[in-house]
Coordinates of C-alpha atoms in Angstrom, one line a residue:
M233 CA 70.7 -1.2 21.9
N234 CA 70.6 -4.5 20.2
S235 CA 68.8 -4.3 17.1
D236 CA 69.0 -8.2 16.6
V237 CA 65.8 -8.3 18.7
Q238 CA 62.6 -9.4 17.1
I239 CA 59.2 -10.5 17.6
A240 CA 58.2 -13.5 15.7
G241 CA 54.4 -14.0 15.2
D242 CA 51.4 -11.8 16.6
P243 CA 52.2 -11.3 20.5
L244 CA 48.2 -10.7 20.7
A245 CA 47.8 -14.2 19.9
I246 CA 49.5 -15.2 23.3
P247 CA 46.4 -15.6 25.6
H248 CA 48.2 -14.9 28.8
L249 CA 48.8 -11.2 27.4
L250 CA 45.3 -10.5 26.9
P251 CA 42.9 -9.4 29.7
P252 CA 40.0 -11.7 29.7
V253 CA 37.0 -11.3 27.3
P254 CA 33.6 -11.6 29.6
A255 CA 31.5 -14.4 28.1
H256 CA 28.3 -12.1 28.1
P257 CA 27.2 -9.2 30.3
A258 CA 26.3 -9.7 34.1
T259 CA 24.8 -7.0 35.0
V260 CA 21.7 -4.7 34.0
A261 CA 24.0 -2.1 33.0
G262 CA 25.8 -4.6 31.1
F263 CA 22.6 -5.3 29.0
A264 CA 21.6 -2.0 28.5
G265 CA 25.3 -1.3 27.1
L266 CA 25.0 -4.0 24.6
A267 CA 21.6 -2.7 23.2
R268 CA 23.1 0.4 22.8
S269 CA 26.1 -1.1 21.0
I270 CA 23.7 -3.1 18.7
A271 CA 21.6 0.3 18.1
A272 CA 24.9 1.9 17.1
D273 CA 25.9 -0.6 14.3
R274 CA 22.8 0.4 11.9
A275 CA 24.7 -1.1 9.1
A276 CA 24.3 -4.6 10.7
W277 CA 20.2 -4.4 12.1
A278 CA 18.7 -2.1 9.3
P279 CA 19.0 -4.1 6.0
L280 CA 17.1 -6.9 8.3
V281 CA 13.9 -4.9 9.3
R282 CA 10.7 -5.7 7.5
Y283 CA 7.0 -4.3 8.1
D284 CA 4.3 -6.4 7.8
A285 CA 0.6 -4.7 7.8
T286 CA -1.3 -7.6 9.4
T287 CA 1.1 -8.3 12.5
R288 CA 4.3 -7.2 14.1
W289 CA 7.6 -8.3 12.5
Y290 CA 10.1 -9.6 14.7
H291 CA 13.6 -11.5 14.1
R292 CA 16.0 -13.1 16.7
L293 CA 19.0 -11.2 16.1
R294 CA 21.4 -12.8 18.4
T295 CA 21.5 -15.4 21.4
G296 CA 24.3 -15.5 24.0
P297 CA 24.8 -17.3 27.2
G298 CA 21.7 -16.6 29.3
Y299 CA 20.0 -13.6 26.7
E300 CA 18.6 -13.1 23.5
V301 CA 18.1 -10.1 21.5
W302 CA 15.1 -9.2 19.1
L303 CA 14.6 -6.9 16.5
L304 CA 11.0 -5.8 15.9
S305 CA 8.8 -3.5 13.5
W306 CA 5.9 -1.6 14.3
V307 CA 3.6 0.0 11.8
P308 CA 1.3 2.7 13.1
G309 CA -1.4 1.0 15.1
Q310 CA 0.4 -2.1 16.1
G311 CA 0.8 -3.0 19.2
S312 CA 2.1 -5.7 21.7
G313 CA -1.3 -6.2 23.8
R314 CA -1.1 -5.8 27.6
H315 CA 1.8 -8.2 29.0
D316 CA 4.6 -8.9 31.3
H317 CA 7.9 -11.2 30.4
G318 CA 7.9 -13.8 32.9
A319 CA 11.2 -14.6 34.6
S320 CA 13.0 -12.5 32.2
S321 CA 14.0 -9.0 32.7
G322 CA 14.8 -6.9 29.5
V323 CA 15.8 -3.8 27.8
L324 CA 13.6 -2.0 25.4
T325 CA 15.5 0.3 23.1
V326 CA 13.8 2.3 20.2
L327 CA 15.7 2.5 17.1
E328 CA 13.5 4.3 14.8
G329 CA 10.4 6.0 15.0
E330 CA 8.3 6.5 18.2
L331 CA 6.3 4.0 20.5
T332 CA 4.0 4.6 23.3
E333 CA 4.6 2.4 26.4
H334 CA 1.3 2.1 28.1
V335 CA 1.7 1.2 32.3
E336 CA -0.5 1.5 35.3
D337 CA 0.7 5.0 35.8
G338 CA 0.1 6.4 32.4
P339 CA 1.4 6.5 29.1
R340 CA 5.0 7.4 28.2
T341 CA 6.5 8.3 24.7
L342 CA 9.5 6.6 23.8
T343 CA 11.4 8.3 20.7
A344 CA 14.8 7.0 18.9
G345 CA 17.5 6.3 21.4
A346 CA 15.3 6.0 24.5
Q347 CA 15.6 3.2 26.6
R348 CA 13.5 1.3 29.4
V349 CA 14.9 -1.4 31.5
F350 CA 12.6 -3.9 33.3
A351 CA 12.4 -6.6 35.9
P352 CA 10.3 -9.7 35.9
G353 CA 7.0 -9.5 36.1
Y354 CA 6.8 -5.8 34.9
V355 CA 3.5 -5.3 33.0
H356 CA 3.1 -2.9 30.1
E357 CA 1.7 -2.8 26.6
V358 CA 3.9 -1.0 23.6
V359 CA 1.8 0.4 20.9
N360 CA 2.9 2.6 17.5
D361 CA 0.5 5.4 18.1
A362 CA 2.6 7.6 15.6
L363 CA 1.6 8.0 11.8
T364 CA 5.0 6.5 10.8
P365 CA 6.8 2.9 11.5
A366 CA 8.9 2.3 14.1
V367 CA 12.0 -0.2 15.0
S368 CA 12.8 -1.5 18.3
L369 CA 15.5 -3.8 19.8
H370 CA 14.7 -5.8 22.5
V371 CA 17.3 -7.9 25.0
Y372 CA 15.9 -10.5 27.5
F373 CA 17.9 -12.2 30.0
P374 CA 17.5 -15.0 30.7
G375 CA 15.9 -15.5 27.0
L376 CA 12.4 -15.2 26.5
T377 CA 10.4 -18.3 27.7
N378 CA 7.1 -17.0 28.9
M379 CA 4.9 -13.8 27.8
P380 CA 1.7 -13.7 29.7
M381 CA -0.9 -11.6 28.5
H382 CA -2.8 -9.4 30.9
P383 CA -6.4 -8.0 30.2
S384 CA -6.4 -4.7 29.3
Q385 CA -7.0 -1.9 31.9
A386 CA -10.1 -1.2 30.6
T387 CA -11.3 -4.4 30.6
D388 CA -12.2 -6.5 34.1
A389 CA -8.8 -7.8 35.4
G390 CA -9.8 -11.3 34.7
A391 CA -7.6 -14.4 34.3
V392 CA -4.1 -14.1 33.1
T393 CA -3.5 -15.8 29.7
T394 CA -0.2 -16.9 28.5
A395 CA 0.8 -17.1 24.8
P396 CA 1.5 -20.8 23.8
P397 CA 5.1 -22.2 23.7
G398 CA 6.5 -21.4 20.6
L399 CA 4.4 -18.4 19.2
L400 CA 5.8 -16.0 21.6
A401 CA 6.2 -12.7 20.1
P402 CA 8.6 -10.4 22.0

């Protein structure tokens, strides 16, 4: 065996030796996986969380080609109002605490680690009905551009309103 053979430089730096890296997730399962991987990296998102007693706090954590990721906090009693996400699909992941998702067929309790995947036009309301704060992660694909508000199920099913552009709160 010839011991004079040596590799100069980093062989991993040669692009044709590496498998192609996907630009971004391309399936619902891929976006759910993206949300789980971000959720698992607590050191990256936990220092960013803020709590606001007057309104839900939110922070755009990441954007990519065709998607965006939002971090939200919810103090007890805060809710989203009944809404859908326009043309966007999404993945809601509870990071800390507990949230209640109110849908047509009744409430659903979401605890830390729970994920909800939804299609465009899915109507729901998310509320922190617990006694402790909660944190959630939201992935929208395509990015959120429209969030039509719907009347409460307890009120007359009148006209649907839309949040003004630039004031979208995931």
